Each structure stands twice: as C-alpha cells, then as structure tokens.
Coordinates of C-alpha atoms in Angstrom, one line a residue:
Chain A
M24 CA 59.5 83.4 91.9
L25 CA 59.9 85.4 94.8
S26 CA 57.9 83.7 98.0
I27 CA 58.1 85.2 100.9
R28 CA 56.7 82.9 104.0
N29 CA 55.9 83.8 107.6
L30 CA 58.9 86.7 107.6
H31 CA 59.2 88.2 110.8
A32 CA 61.9 90.9 111.1
S33 CA 63.8 93.4 113.7
V34 CA 65.8 96.5 113.4
D35 CA 67.2 97.0 116.6
D36 CA 65.8 94.6 118.6
K37 CA 62.3 96.6 117.8
A38 CA 59.7 93.6 115.8
I39 CA 59.1 96.0 112.7
L40 CA 57.9 93.0 110.1
K41 CA 55.1 90.3 112.0
G42 CA 54.6 87.6 110.1
L43 CA 54.8 88.7 106.0
N44 CA 53.3 86.5 103.0
L45 CA 54.0 87.5 99.6
D46 CA 54.0 85.4 96.2
V47 CA 55.4 87.4 93.4
K48 CA 55.6 85.6 90.3
A49 CA 57.8 86.4 87.1
G50 CA 56.8 89.5 84.8
E51 CA 54.2 90.8 88.0
V52 CA 54.5 94.7 89.0
H53 CA 53.6 94.9 93.5
A54 CA 53.0 98.2 95.1
I55 CA 53.2 98.1 98.9
M56 CA 50.9 100.6 100.6
G57 CA 50.4 101.6 104.1
P58 CA 51.0 103.8 107.1
N59 CA 54.1 105.1 107.3
G60 CA 56.0 103.1 109.7
S61 CA 54.1 99.8 108.9
G62 CA 56.8 98.5 107.9
K63 CA 57.1 98.8 103.6
S64 CA 61.1 100.1 103.6
T65 CA 62.0 97.5 106.6
T66 CA 60.7 94.4 104.2
G67 CA 63.1 95.8 100.9
H68 CA 66.3 95.8 103.1
V69 CA 65.8 93.1 104.9
L70 CA 65.7 90.9 101.8
S71 CA 67.7 93.1 100.3
G72 CA 70.7 91.9 103.1
R73 CA 70.9 95.5 104.6
P74 CA 73.0 95.4 107.7
G75 CA 71.0 95.6 111.2
Y76 CA 68.0 94.9 109.3
E77 CA 67.5 91.3 111.1
A78 CA 65.3 88.2 109.8
T79 CA 63.8 86.3 113.0
A80 CA 61.5 84.0 111.2
G81 CA 60.1 82.8 108.4
E82 CA 61.6 82.2 105.0
V83 CA 62.0 83.7 101.6
E84 CA 62.4 81.6 98.2
F85 CA 64.3 83.6 95.4
L86 CA 64.7 81.7 91.6
G87 CA 64.8 78.1 94.3
K88 CA 67.2 79.1 96.8
N89 CA 67.3 80.4 100.4
L90 CA 67.4 84.4 100.0
L91 CA 68.0 84.9 103.6
E92 CA 70.7 82.8 103.5
M93 CA 72.9 85.0 101.4
D94 CA 75.3 87.8 101.3
T95 CA 73.5 91.7 100.6
E96 CA 76.2 91.4 97.5
E97 CA 75.5 87.7 96.5
R98 CA 71.5 88.5 96.1
A99 CA 72.1 91.4 94.0
R100 CA 74.3 89.3 92.2
E101 CA 71.0 87.0 92.3
G102 CA 69.1 89.4 90.5
L103 CA 67.9 91.5 93.5
F104 CA 67.6 95.2 92.8
L105 CA 66.9 97.9 95.4
A106 CA 66.0 101.5 94.4
F107 CA 67.4 104.0 97.1
Q108 CA 64.9 106.0 98.3
Y109 CA 67.8 108.3 99.5
P110 CA 70.8 106.9 98.1
V111 CA 74.1 107.9 99.9
E112 CA 77.1 109.7 97.4
I113 CA 80.4 108.4 97.1
P114 CA 82.8 111.6 96.3
G115 CA 85.1 111.2 93.5
V116 CA 83.9 108.2 92.3
S117 CA 82.2 108.3 89.3
N118 CA 78.6 107.3 87.9
M119 CA 80.9 105.2 85.2
E120 CA 83.4 103.3 87.4
F121 CA 80.5 102.3 89.8
L122 CA 78.7 100.6 86.7
K123 CA 81.9 99.0 85.7
A124 CA 82.5 97.6 88.8
A125 CA 79.1 96.9 89.3
V126 CA 78.6 95.1 85.7
D127 CA 81.8 92.6 86.1
A128 CA 80.6 92.0 89.9
Q129 CA 77.6 90.8 88.0
R130 CA 79.2 88.7 85.3
E131 CA 82.3 87.1 87.2
H132 CA 78.9 85.8 89.3
R133 CA 78.1 84.5 85.8
G134 CA 80.6 83.3 84.4
E135 CA 81.2 85.9 82.7
A136 CA 85.0 87.7 81.5
P137 CA 84.1 91.2 82.3
L138 CA 84.0 94.0 79.6
D139 CA 87.4 96.0 78.7
A140 CA 87.1 100.1 79.0
V141 CA 86.0 100.3 75.6
S142 CA 82.9 98.1 75.5
F143 CA 81.5 99.0 78.5
M144 CA 82.0 102.6 77.9
K145 CA 80.5 102.9 74.5
K146 CA 77.4 100.1 76.1
A147 CA 77.0 102.9 78.7
R148 CA 76.7 105.5 76.2
D149 CA 74.4 103.9 74.6
I150 CA 71.8 103.2 77.0
C151 CA 71.9 106.9 78.3
K152 CA 70.7 107.4 74.7
A153 CA 68.2 105.5 75.1
V154 CA 66.6 106.3 78.0
N155 CA 67.7 110.3 77.4
L156 CA 70.4 111.0 79.8
D157 CA 73.0 113.6 79.1
Q158 CA 76.3 111.5 78.8
S159 CA 77.8 113.8 81.5
F160 CA 76.5 111.6 83.8
L161 CA 78.8 108.8 83.0
K162 CA 81.3 111.1 84.5
R163 CA 79.5 112.6 88.0
G164 CA 80.3 111.2 90.9
V165 CA 78.3 108.4 92.4
N166 CA 75.1 110.7 93.4
E167 CA 77.3 113.8 93.7
G168 CA 74.6 116.6 93.0
F169 CA 71.5 114.7 91.9
S170 CA 68.3 116.4 91.8
G171 CA 65.8 114.0 93.5
G172 CA 64.5 112.6 90.6
E173 CA 67.9 112.8 89.4
K174 CA 69.0 109.7 92.5
E175 CA 66.1 107.7 92.1
A176 CA 66.7 107.1 88.1
Q177 CA 70.1 105.8 88.6
Chain B
M27 CA 142.8 113.9 108.6
S28 CA 145.1 111.8 106.2
Q29 CA 145.5 109.4 104.7
E30 CA 147.6 107.4 107.1
Q31 CA 145.2 108.6 109.5
I32 CA 142.4 106.8 108.1
D33 CA 143.8 103.6 107.4
S34 CA 145.3 103.2 110.7
L35 CA 142.0 103.5 112.2
I36 CA 140.4 101.2 110.2
K37 CA 143.4 98.9 111.1
K38 CA 142.7 99.5 114.7
E39 CA 138.5 99.0 114.3
Y40 CA 140.2 95.4 112.7
A41 CA 141.7 94.8 115.9
A42 CA 139.1 94.8 117.5
G43 CA 136.9 92.6 116.3
F44 CA 135.2 92.2 113.0
V45 CA 138.5 91.8 110.3
T46 CA 137.2 89.7 108.0
Q47 CA 133.9 90.6 108.0
I48 CA 134.0 93.8 106.5
E49 CA 134.5 93.2 103.1
S50 CA 131.2 92.0 102.3
D51 CA 129.3 92.5 104.7
T52 CA 128.3 95.3 107.5
L53 CA 129.9 97.2 110.2
P54 CA 129.4 96.3 113.6
P55 CA 126.9 98.5 115.4
G56 CA 127.8 102.0 116.9
L57 CA 128.8 105.1 115.5
D58 CA 131.9 107.1 115.8
E59 CA 134.0 109.8 114.3
N60 CA 136.1 106.1 112.8
V61 CA 133.3 104.7 111.1
I62 CA 132.2 107.8 110.1
A63 CA 135.4 107.9 108.5
F64 CA 135.5 104.3 107.5
I65 CA 132.5 105.6 105.3
S66 CA 134.2 108.0 103.3
S67 CA 136.9 106.5 102.6
K68 CA 135.0 103.0 101.8
K69 CA 133.5 105.5 99.3
D70 CA 136.6 108.0 98.0
E71 CA 135.5 110.9 99.0
P72 CA 137.7 113.9 99.2
Q73 CA 138.8 115.7 102.1
W74 CA 136.2 117.9 102.3
M75 CA 133.4 115.6 102.4
L76 CA 134.5 113.7 105.3
E77 CA 135.1 116.7 106.7
W78 CA 131.6 117.7 106.3
R79 CA 130.4 114.4 107.6
L80 CA 132.4 115.1 110.5
K81 CA 131.0 118.8 111.0
A82 CA 127.5 117.3 111.1
Y83 CA 128.6 114.3 113.5
R84 CA 129.6 116.4 115.9
A85 CA 126.7 118.7 115.5
W86 CA 124.2 115.6 116.1
R87 CA 126.4 114.4 119.2
E88 CA 124.4 117.7 120.5
M89 CA 120.8 117.7 119.1
E90 CA 118.0 116.2 121.3
E91 CA 115.6 113.3 119.6
P92 CA 112.5 115.8 118.6
T93 CA 109.8 113.7 120.7
W94 CA 106.8 116.4 119.4
A95 CA 105.3 114.5 116.6
H96 CA 102.6 112.5 116.9
V97 CA 103.7 108.9 117.3
S98 CA 105.0 106.9 120.0
Y99 CA 108.0 104.0 119.5
P100 CA 110.4 102.8 122.5
K101 CA 113.5 104.8 122.2
I102 CA 115.6 104.2 119.3
D103 CA 119.1 102.5 119.9
F104 CA 121.5 104.2 118.2
D105 CA 124.4 102.4 119.1
E106 CA 122.6 99.2 118.2
I107 CA 122.4 100.6 114.9
S108 CA 125.0 99.5 111.4
Y109 CA 125.7 102.4 110.2
Y110 CA 127.4 100.6 106.8
S111 CA 126.4 97.4 104.9
A112 CA 128.6 96.6 101.6
P113 CA 126.2 95.6 99.2
K114 CA 126.1 91.3 99.8
S115 CA 128.3 88.9 96.6
M116 CA 125.7 87.6 94.8
A117 CA 126.0 84.0 95.9
D118 CA 124.1 85.0 99.1
K119 CA 121.2 86.6 97.0
P120 CA 118.4 84.4 95.8
K121 CA 119.1 82.1 92.8
S122 CA 115.6 82.2 91.7
L123 CA 112.2 83.5 92.6
D124 CA 111.8 80.0 94.1
E125 CA 113.6 81.0 96.8
V126 CA 112.1 84.4 97.4
D127 CA 109.0 84.6 100.7
P128 CA 105.4 83.6 98.5
Q129 CA 103.9 86.4 100.1
L130 CA 106.4 89.0 98.7
L131 CA 105.8 87.3 95.2
E132 CA 101.8 87.7 96.2
T133 CA 102.3 91.6 96.7
Y134 CA 104.4 91.8 93.4
K135 CA 101.5 90.0 91.0
K136 CA 98.8 91.8 93.2
L137 CA 100.6 94.9 92.0
G138 CA 100.8 93.7 89.0
I139 CA 105.0 94.4 88.3
P140 CA 106.1 92.7 85.4
L141 CA 107.7 89.6 86.1
H142 CA 111.5 90.1 85.1
E143 CA 111.1 93.4 87.3
Q144 CA 110.3 91.7 90.3
E145 CA 113.4 89.2 90.5
M146 CA 115.2 92.6 90.7
L147 CA 113.4 93.7 93.1
A148 CA 113.5 91.0 94.8
G149 CA 117.0 90.9 94.8
V150 CA 117.2 87.6 92.5
A151 CA 121.1 86.9 91.0
V152 CA 119.7 86.6 88.0
D153 CA 120.9 88.3 84.7
A154 CA 118.6 91.3 85.6
V155 CA 122.1 93.0 87.0
F156 CA 122.7 92.8 83.1
D157 CA 119.5 93.7 82.2
S158 CA 119.7 96.8 84.1
V159 CA 123.5 97.7 83.3
S160 CA 123.0 97.8 80.2
V161 CA 118.9 99.9 80.6
A162 CA 121.0 102.1 82.5
T163 CA 123.9 103.0 80.2
T164 CA 121.2 103.2 77.1
F165 CA 119.6 106.0 79.2
R166 CA 122.0 108.0 80.0
G167 CA 123.4 107.9 76.6
K168 CA 120.2 109.8 75.9
L169 CA 120.3 112.1 79.1
K170 CA 124.2 113.1 78.5
D171 CA 123.0 114.1 74.7
A172 CA 120.5 116.1 77.1
G173 CA 123.7 117.4 79.3
V174 CA 121.9 116.3 81.7
I175 CA 123.2 114.5 84.8
F176 CA 122.0 111.6 86.5
C177 CA 124.5 108.9 89.5
P178 CA 124.7 108.3 92.5
I179 CA 125.6 110.6 94.7
S180 CA 128.6 109.1 96.0
E181 CA 129.6 109.1 91.9
A182 CA 129.0 113.1 92.0
V183 CA 130.8 113.8 95.1
R184 CA 133.7 112.7 92.8
E185 CA 132.9 113.6 89.6
Y186 CA 131.1 117.1 90.1
P187 CA 132.3 118.3 93.5
E188 CA 131.8 122.3 92.6
L189 CA 128.0 121.2 92.0
V190 CA 127.9 119.2 95.1
Q191 CA 130.3 121.6 97.3
K192 CA 128.2 124.5 96.4
Y193 CA 124.1 122.8 96.7
L194 CA 124.9 119.8 99.4
G195 CA 123.5 120.9 102.7
S196 CA 122.1 124.4 100.8
V197 CA 118.6 123.8 101.1
V198 CA 118.9 121.4 104.4
P199 CA 121.6 122.1 106.3
Q200 CA 123.8 119.5 108.0
K201 CA 122.3 121.5 111.4
D202 CA 118.7 121.0 110.4
N203 CA 117.1 118.8 112.9
Y204 CA 118.0 115.1 114.7
Y205 CA 117.6 112.5 111.5
A206 CA 119.0 115.1 108.9
A207 CA 122.3 115.6 111.1
L208 CA 122.3 111.8 111.4
N209 CA 121.8 111.5 108.2
S210 CA 124.4 114.3 107.0
A211 CA 127.2 112.0 108.7
V212 CA 126.7 108.4 107.5
F213 CA 124.6 108.9 104.0
S214 CA 124.8 105.7 102.5
D215 CA 124.3 106.6 98.2
G216 CA 120.7 108.4 97.0
S217 CA 120.5 110.2 93.3
F218 CA 122.5 113.6 92.4
V219 CA 120.7 114.9 89.4
Y220 CA 121.9 118.8 87.7
I221 CA 119.8 119.8 84.4
P222 CA 121.8 122.7 83.1
K223 CA 120.3 126.3 82.0
G224 CA 116.8 125.7 79.9
V225 CA 116.8 122.2 79.4
K226 CA 113.8 120.1 79.8
C227 CA 114.5 116.7 80.8
P228 CA 114.1 114.3 78.2
M229 CA 112.1 111.7 80.7
E230 CA 110.6 110.8 84.0
L231 CA 113.8 110.1 86.4
S232 CA 113.6 107.6 88.8
T233 CA 115.1 105.7 91.4
Y234 CA 112.6 102.5 91.2
F235 CA 115.4 100.0 90.1
R236 CA 118.6 101.3 91.6
I237 CA 117.8 101.8 94.9
N238 CA 116.0 98.2 95.2
E239 CA 119.0 96.9 93.3
S240 CA 122.0 98.1 94.9
K241 CA 120.1 97.7 97.8
T242 CA 121.7 101.4 98.9
G243 CA 119.9 101.3 103.1
Q244 CA 118.6 103.3 105.0
F245 CA 120.5 106.9 104.4
E246 CA 119.7 107.7 101.5
R247 CA 120.9 112.0 100.3
T248 CA 118.9 112.9 97.2
L249 CA 120.1 116.1 95.8
I250 CA 118.3 117.5 92.9
I251 CA 119.4 120.9 91.1
A252 CA 117.3 122.1 88.2
D253 CA 119.1 125.3 86.8
E254 CA 117.7 128.6 85.5
G255 CA 114.4 127.8 82.8
S256 CA 115.1 123.7 83.2
Q257 CA 112.1 121.0 83.9
V258 CA 112.4 117.8 85.3
S259 CA 109.9 115.3 87.1
Y260 CA 111.4 112.7 89.5
L261 CA 109.5 109.3 90.6
E262 CA 110.2 107.8 94.0
G263 CA 109.0 104.2 94.2
C264 CA 109.9 102.5 97.9
T265 CA 107.4 99.9 96.1
A266 CA 109.1 96.6 97.3
P267 CA 108.2 95.4 100.4
M268 CA 111.0 95.4 103.0
R269 CA 111.3 92.7 105.2
D270 CA 114.0 93.6 108.3
E271 CA 112.0 94.6 111.6
N272 CA 112.1 98.0 112.7
Q273 CA 114.7 99.4 110.9
L274 CA 115.6 103.3 111.0
H275 CA 115.5 104.7 107.7
A276 CA 116.2 108.7 107.5
A277 CA 116.7 110.6 104.3
V278 CA 117.3 113.7 103.2
V279 CA 116.2 115.1 100.1
E280 CA 117.1 118.4 98.8
L281 CA 115.7 120.0 95.2
V282 CA 117.1 123.3 94.3
A283 CA 114.6 125.2 92.0
L284 CA 116.5 128.0 90.0
D285 CA 114.9 131.1 88.4
N286 CA 111.7 129.8 86.5
A287 CA 112.4 125.9 86.3
T288 CA 110.5 123.5 87.3
I289 CA 110.8 120.5 89.6
K290 CA 108.1 118.1 89.9
Y291 CA 109.1 115.1 92.5
S292 CA 106.6 112.0 93.2
T293 CA 107.0 109.3 96.1
V294 CA 105.4 105.9 96.2
Q295 CA 106.6 104.8 99.5
N296 CA 105.1 101.1 100.7
W297 CA 108.0 100.0 102.8
Y298 CA 107.5 97.5 105.1
P299 CA 104.6 98.7 107.3
G300 CA 105.0 95.4 110.3
D301 CA 102.7 92.8 110.7
A302 CA 99.2 92.9 111.3
H303 CA 100.1 93.3 115.5
G304 CA 102.2 96.0 115.0
K305 CA 105.3 93.7 115.1
G306 CA 108.5 95.1 113.0
G307 CA 108.8 97.7 110.5
I308 CA 110.5 100.5 109.4
Y309 CA 110.8 104.2 110.9
N310 CA 110.5 106.7 108.8
F311 CA 112.0 109.5 109.8
V312 CA 112.7 112.3 106.6
T313 CA 113.7 115.9 105.6
K314 CA 112.6 117.0 102.1
R315 CA 113.0 120.3 101.1
A316 CA 113.2 122.4 98.0
V317 CA 113.6 126.0 97.3
A318 CA 112.3 127.6 94.7
H319 CA 113.9 130.7 93.6
T320 CA 112.5 133.6 91.2
N321 CA 109.2 132.2 89.1
A322 CA 110.6 128.5 89.7
R323 CA 108.2 126.1 90.6
V324 CA 107.9 123.2 93.2
S325 CA 105.4 120.5 93.2
W326 CA 106.0 117.4 95.9
T327 CA 103.3 114.5 95.1
Q328 CA 103.6 111.7 97.6
V329 CA 101.5 108.3 98.5
E330 CA 102.3 107.4 101.4
T331 CA 101.3 103.6 102.4
G332 CA 103.9 102.2 104.1
S333 CA 106.3 102.6 107.5
A334 CA 105.4 101.6 110.8
V335 CA 105.9 104.8 111.8
T336 CA 106.5 107.9 109.4
W337 CA 108.1 111.6 110.1
K338 CA 108.0 113.3 107.1
Y339 CA 106.9 116.6 106.0
P340 CA 107.9 118.0 102.0
S341 CA 108.2 121.9 101.9
C342 CA 109.0 124.6 99.8
V343 CA 111.0 127.9 101.0
L344 CA 109.3 130.2 98.4
K345 CA 112.6 132.4 98.3
G346 CA 112.2 134.3 94.7
D347 CA 109.2 136.6 93.7
N348 CA 105.9 134.3 91.7
S349 CA 107.8 131.6 92.8
I350 CA 104.8 128.5 93.3
G351 CA 105.1 125.7 95.8
E352 CA 102.8 122.0 95.9
F353 CA 102.0 120.1 98.2
Y354 CA 99.7 116.5 97.5
S355 CA 100.0 113.7 99.4
V356 CA 98.2 110.9 100.3
A357 CA 98.8 108.9 103.7
L358 CA 97.6 105.4 104.6
T359 CA 97.7 103.7 107.6
N360 CA 96.1 100.4 108.6
N361 CA 96.8 98.5 111.4
F362 CA 99.8 99.9 114.2
Q363 CA 101.2 102.1 112.0
Q364 CA 101.2 106.3 113.1
A365 CA 101.9 108.8 110.5
D366 CA 102.7 112.4 111.4
T367 CA 103.2 113.6 108.2
G368 CA 101.8 117.4 106.1
T369 CA 104.0 119.8 104.5
K370 CA 105.5 123.8 105.1
M371 CA 105.6 126.7 102.7
I372 CA 107.3 129.5 103.3
H373 CA 106.3 132.9 101.8
L374 CA 109.5 134.8 101.6
G375 CA 108.7 136.3 97.8
K376 CA 106.4 139.0 96.3
N377 CA 102.8 137.0 95.1
T378 CA 104.4 133.6 96.4
R379 CA 101.5 130.6 96.2
S380 CA 101.1 128.0 97.1
T381 CA 98.7 124.8 97.5
I382 CA 98.2 122.5 99.2
V383 CA 96.1 119.4 99.5
S384 CA 96.6 116.3 101.8
K385 CA 93.9 113.3 102.1
G386 CA 94.8 110.6 105.2
I387 CA 92.7 107.6 105.3
S388 CA 93.2 105.7 108.7
A389 CA 92.3 102.1 109.1
G390 CA 92.8 99.1 111.5
K391 CA 94.0 100.6 115.3
S392 CA 96.1 103.0 112.9
S393 CA 97.0 106.8 113.8
N394 CA 97.3 109.4 111.1
A395 CA 98.2 113.2 111.9
Y396 CA 98.8 116.2 109.8
R397 CA 101.0 119.0 110.4
G398 CA 101.4 121.6 108.1
L399 CA 102.2 124.9 108.3
V400 CA 101.9 128.1 106.1
R401 CA 104.5 131.2 106.8
M402 CA 103.5 134.0 104.9
N403 CA 107.2 136.5 105.8
P404 CA 106.7 140.8 106.3
G405 CA 108.3 140.1 102.4
A406 CA 105.4 138.1 101.1
S407 CA 102.9 140.5 99.9
G408 CA 100.2 139.4 97.8
A409 CA 101.1 135.8 98.2
R410 CA 98.5 133.3 98.7
N411 CA 98.0 129.8 99.8
Y412 CA 94.7 127.6 99.5
T413 CA 95.1 124.5 102.4
Q414 CA 92.5 121.5 101.7
C415 CA 93.0 119.0 104.4
D416 CA 90.6 115.7 104.1
S417 CA 90.8 112.5 106.8
L418 CA 88.7 109.4 105.5
L419 CA 88.2 106.8 108.9
I420 CA 87.4 103.7 108.0
G421 CA 85.9 101.5 111.5
D422 CA 86.3 103.1 115.3
Q423 CA 89.3 102.3 116.3
C424 CA 91.8 104.5 114.5
A425 CA 92.4 108.5 114.8
A426 CA 93.0 110.8 112.7
H427 CA 94.8 114.2 113.3
T428 CA 94.8 118.0 112.1
F429 CA 97.4 119.8 113.4
P430 CA 97.2 123.3 110.6
Y431 CA 100.3 126.1 112.0
I432 CA 99.7 129.4 109.9
E433 CA 101.7 132.3 110.8
S434 CA 101.5 135.7 108.7
K435 CA 103.2 138.4 108.9
N436 CA 101.8 140.9 106.1
P437 CA 98.6 142.0 106.3
S438 CA 98.1 141.8 101.9
A439 CA 98.7 137.6 101.9
I440 CA 95.6 135.6 101.5
I441 CA 95.6 132.2 103.3
E442 CA 92.7 129.7 102.9
H443 CA 92.2 126.4 104.8
E444 CA 90.0 124.1 104.5
A445 CA 89.4 120.7 106.4
T446 CA 86.8 118.1 106.1
T447 CA 87.0 114.5 108.1
S448 CA 84.5 111.8 106.9
K449 CA 83.8 108.2 107.8
V450 CA 83.4 105.7 104.7
S451 CA 79.5 104.8 105.8
D452 CA 77.9 102.0 106.3
D453 CA 75.4 103.3 103.6
Q454 CA 77.8 103.8 101.3
L455 CA 79.1 100.0 101.8
Y456 CA 75.4 99.0 101.4
L457 CA 74.9 101.1 98.1
C458 CA 77.7 99.0 96.5
Q459 CA 76.8 95.8 98.2
Q460 CA 73.3 96.0 97.1
R461 CA 75.0 96.7 93.1
G462 CA 76.3 93.2 93.7
I463 CA 80.2 94.7 95.1
S464 CA 82.0 92.8 97.1
A465 CA 82.7 95.0 100.4
E466 CA 86.1 95.5 100.0
K467 CA 85.9 96.3 96.1
A468 CA 84.0 99.0 97.5
V469 CA 85.8 100.0 100.6
S470 CA 88.8 100.6 97.7
M471 CA 86.4 102.0 95.3
I472 CA 85.5 104.4 98.3
V473 CA 89.1 105.5 99.5
N474 CA 90.6 106.3 95.6
G475 CA 87.6 108.6 94.8
F476 CA 88.5 110.0 98.0
C477 CA 92.2 110.2 96.9
K478 CA 91.3 111.2 93.3
E479 CA 93.0 114.9 93.4
V480 CA 96.1 113.6 94.2
F481 CA 96.6 110.6 92.1
K482 CA 95.7 112.8 88.8
E483 CA 98.7 114.2 90.0
L484 CA 100.8 111.9 89.7
P485 CA 101.8 110.4 85.9
M486 CA 100.3 108.1 84.8
E487 CA 102.1 104.3 85.4
F488 CA 102.0 105.3 89.1
A489 CA 98.5 106.7 89.5
V490 CA 97.7 103.3 88.3
E491 CA 100.2 101.8 91.0
A492 CA 99.4 103.8 93.3
G493 CA 95.9 102.5 93.1
K494 CA 96.3 99.6 92.9
L495 CA 99.2 99.6 96.2
L496 CA 95.4 101.0 98.2
E497 CA 94.1 97.9 97.5
V498 CA 96.2 96.2 98.8
S499 CA 97.0 98.0 101.7
L500 CA 93.5 98.1 103.1
E501 CA 92.6 94.4 102.6
G502 CA 91.6 92.6 105.8
S503 CA 90.4 96.1 106.8
V504 CA 86.9 95.7 106.4
G505 CA 84.3 92.4 107.7

C-alpha cells in the first residue's frame, strides 16, 4: 500500500533522511521511534508534501501511484492523513465549516456530489455522538482553545 | 439666475461646439458655473438648488485637494472630467448578454447573480426595464402605505423641497471637504429616504438595481432622514464591476437619525479595482456621515473590495445623549489597490457609545490603511468607545497601516483600543491542504473566518454575497 524506497529528504538544504526504506501493507500499524532529531516528523511531512520539506532522492509509491509527484492536497485526497502534533488555529472558521470543506474536497475527488448542509450537519452530529465528543465542538473555531489532547483527537 | 439667463448660457455652450451631442450624450470635459447651471436646468431644479450648488462650487474653487491620506495616484485634472452624462439611448446598449464582455459575465456567475439580474447589471436593453418599472411601482406602493418616501434625490428636490432644504448639507456641509464640495456642486443623482415618526420601514431599502439600471454616474448624493422613533435598514450595493478607466467617484451620504430612531446602512462596494498591473480602476473618494440625536442609533457596515484608490470614513456625530454609533468594516485590497479607510466617532452627548470593528486584508502589492478618530468632547460624560482593528496580510509584498487618533476631553469617558496584525500562515495553509482543501479555497476560508464578526452584521443575502465577493477578489493571490 505504501512503499518507501531509499528516501532522501532535506529541510532548508540540510539533509535529514538518508535512505529510508519501509513497506506498509493494508491494515498494518507501524510505529517509528527514535531520538529527537532523527527524522520522525520529517518523514511524516515529506510524505504529506509540506512546503520546505524536499525529497532529494528515492521513490514513494502509495496505492500504486507516485506519491512524490502529487500536490499536498492531492495526496490528502488519495487518503494520506497526517495527525498534527501542534495544529495551528484558524480563528473564526468553525470545525463544521472546516470539516465540510475537507469532506467536499474528498467527495469531489471521488466524483461524488457534495453533501448538502443539512445532511452534512446530521452526519457530523452522529459522528460526534459515536466518538463521545460534545456537539459544541462543531461550532468552535478550528483548533481554537483546545487542550493538547483535543487538538490531536481532531 | 433666471430661466432666460440659463437658456442663454446653454446656448452659448452650444455655440462652443458640442451642439448635437448634448441631448443624447455627455458634456465636454471641464467645470464652470455654466456647467452647473446646465446640470441644474437639465434636472428642472428650483432656483434655491442651483444657488446651493453654485455656493458649493465657489467654495470648492478656493479649496485644496487633500494629500494626507496614505495613498498615491497621479494628480487629477478636474478639467479633464465630464460632469454630466445623459443616459445613453436604448440603441447604444448591448442587445443581449451575448454582446457583454464574457469576463464580466464570469464574475456575475461566480457571485451567483441570477440571469435576469445579470442582464440588468450589464445594462442590457431588453424587457428588463419593464421588469424594473413594475417592481419599482409595486414596492413603492407598499412603502407609500407606510408613509415612507424612497425616490431619486432629483425627484425629492422637486417634490419635497422643504425636507431637502432643511436637511441637505446639514450633516456634510458644502464646504466640509474638497470632494464633498465638488459633489455638492455637481451631484448627478442618488437616493432620498424619509421615514415618518414611529414608522418601522416595512422592507430593506436598496439601491442595488437603480444605480446600475439608470447609470447615474460618479457623483451620487444620498440623504436619509429617520424621523423620531423610526427604523430603517438601507443597502447599497455596487457589485457591478465598472469597466471605465481611472474614473472619479465622489459620493456624499448624509444620515439623520432623530430622537429614538435607528438607521442601519450597509454597503458592499466592488467598483472596478483596475487590472492586475494597476492600470485603470475607480478613485473612490466618498464622504459618509451620520448625526444621531437623543437615544438614536446609527450603524455603518461596509465591505470594500473594489476601487483602485479608496478614501472613505463613514462617521457618526453622536449629538444626543445616549446615542449609539457603530462601524463594522471589511476592506480588502489586492494587486495594486490602495485603501485609506476608517471612521470618526464624535461623542458630544452624555453616555454616548460607539463600537468600531475594522478588518483590513491586504494581498498582492496593495496597501491598506485604517484611519480612525475617536473624540470625546467635554460634554460627553460617561461616554464609551470600543475599537478593534485587525489586519491580515497575504503574501510578503503588501502593506497594512493603522492610524488611530484618540482625543478625550472628558475624564469620565472610557476608550478602549485593540489592534492585531496577522498573516495567513504557511502552517494554516498546510493544515487545510493536508485535509484535501485547495490553497485557494483555504485562503478564502481563512479570510472569511477573519471577517466573521463584520459579516454577521450584514443582512443575510448580502453576507453570502460578500463572502463570495472576497473569494473572487482574492483569486490569484496565492500560489
């Protein structure tokens, strides 16, 4: 599903990853561990295409496609999701709006019509209930005033 | 000046060479007393109106163009401008939408304006005119039942001279400033509204259609009088992008809120901002002011996305005790646009209150300045002001400036001022993109979030339009 071959990556012209190899099959959970500065976060950011994180050599194949050729948002639409350690706030944008924009982008990518506001809201509330999240979460600003744990859960 | 004199003046002008054009088209460039007499007679104005205009004109001749605003543009040659343009005949207008600039139509489509409205905005000479006439008469009937007067100001000068004479220039005097004086001399048309005592206007009033349909030109004059205990909400939409190059637009708006009255004035301004290289666009030099009497409330809400240069400070004179002034503003500049905008809150009465929320967004190579004055006069005991001034920068070549002036002459007055400057950060964009949202959609979402406090003050359908307008205006500002 995800196949990383000899990946080299640098940040600000500083080489961080020097030949990473990893195969992840569907349903597998991998944990990458290591001391500070060994490149764990860099791996995540290079895979998701964060600006400034440059893959200088190697190949990454995701679901049969060349991941490194895709834009950040395309990679996300293909199904690559990164949980942020320190997510930024977007003042004034509610979680509901943010999630709807994300879901709409995903649906458009799959050739599906966007959900109308009412069915989206219903779905979002159902999911909140299922994961035991207070409904007020949907009205709050993206990452505004969340605890660390809440931010990661999102 | 007698009718004969006016006629002879006009005849003299005819002899000067623009004879055949006059009926159907435009006065030749230049401004003198003859031109003003011509405008006044074209509109069948009474003698007092002509004298009022001439007084303004003579004052204007003595005045200097202001240069204190944080904007720069080539000096305007006022003799290069034509001050009267009659509506073109139907034959000159496009016959159908097929003849209208496709780029213009694309913009309308993005704003979600329905087809027959698009035809009106583009000035298409189809049955739209009939439509608008019948629409106008039906709602005029409803307003008339409520005693509300809503008509072109040129009509009000003839039909309601006592009201116009009493209030015209009472808030923005002829000599108030350079552009207000010019407007007073040559104003072409605009709206007049009178809400009688105790009446709540049964519908939102709007100039959205009328201005576009009749192409009233660059010098509008609006006068709104809310009599004691009355309420009105007025919308001004300039959402049709203008195609003209570096056109001067100098409007004056006067609001009079008598005791216990409420006026809410909302503007969505999207005059042609010039192209991506800074060529063309409107110079928007506007004077808007309100006087609030005892217990009255005036609220200005503006969304400014257009114009090449904007110079505009909708203000409130809080004259009566307990009166309230509010200013909610979103000003967005992109490419080479320049805006110097803000408000003045003049507290005269006791326990007067004012709120200012200003959101400036700069993108491209634009410059966006907030300039505001809060003045507590000696009599304004117990007065309060709260100001919040936020700037958002997109990219690294734009500029945001804040010039707040605060004068307090009353020790019991309380003034609060908060200001922030922030950037649409790479991290915010990355977070959105990592969730599959495109960079352009992400910027528009972040900007809309930034403006939320102001948008919630707008009437519902305007709020939707304003959001979309920001999206269109920001196109090409990232990536």
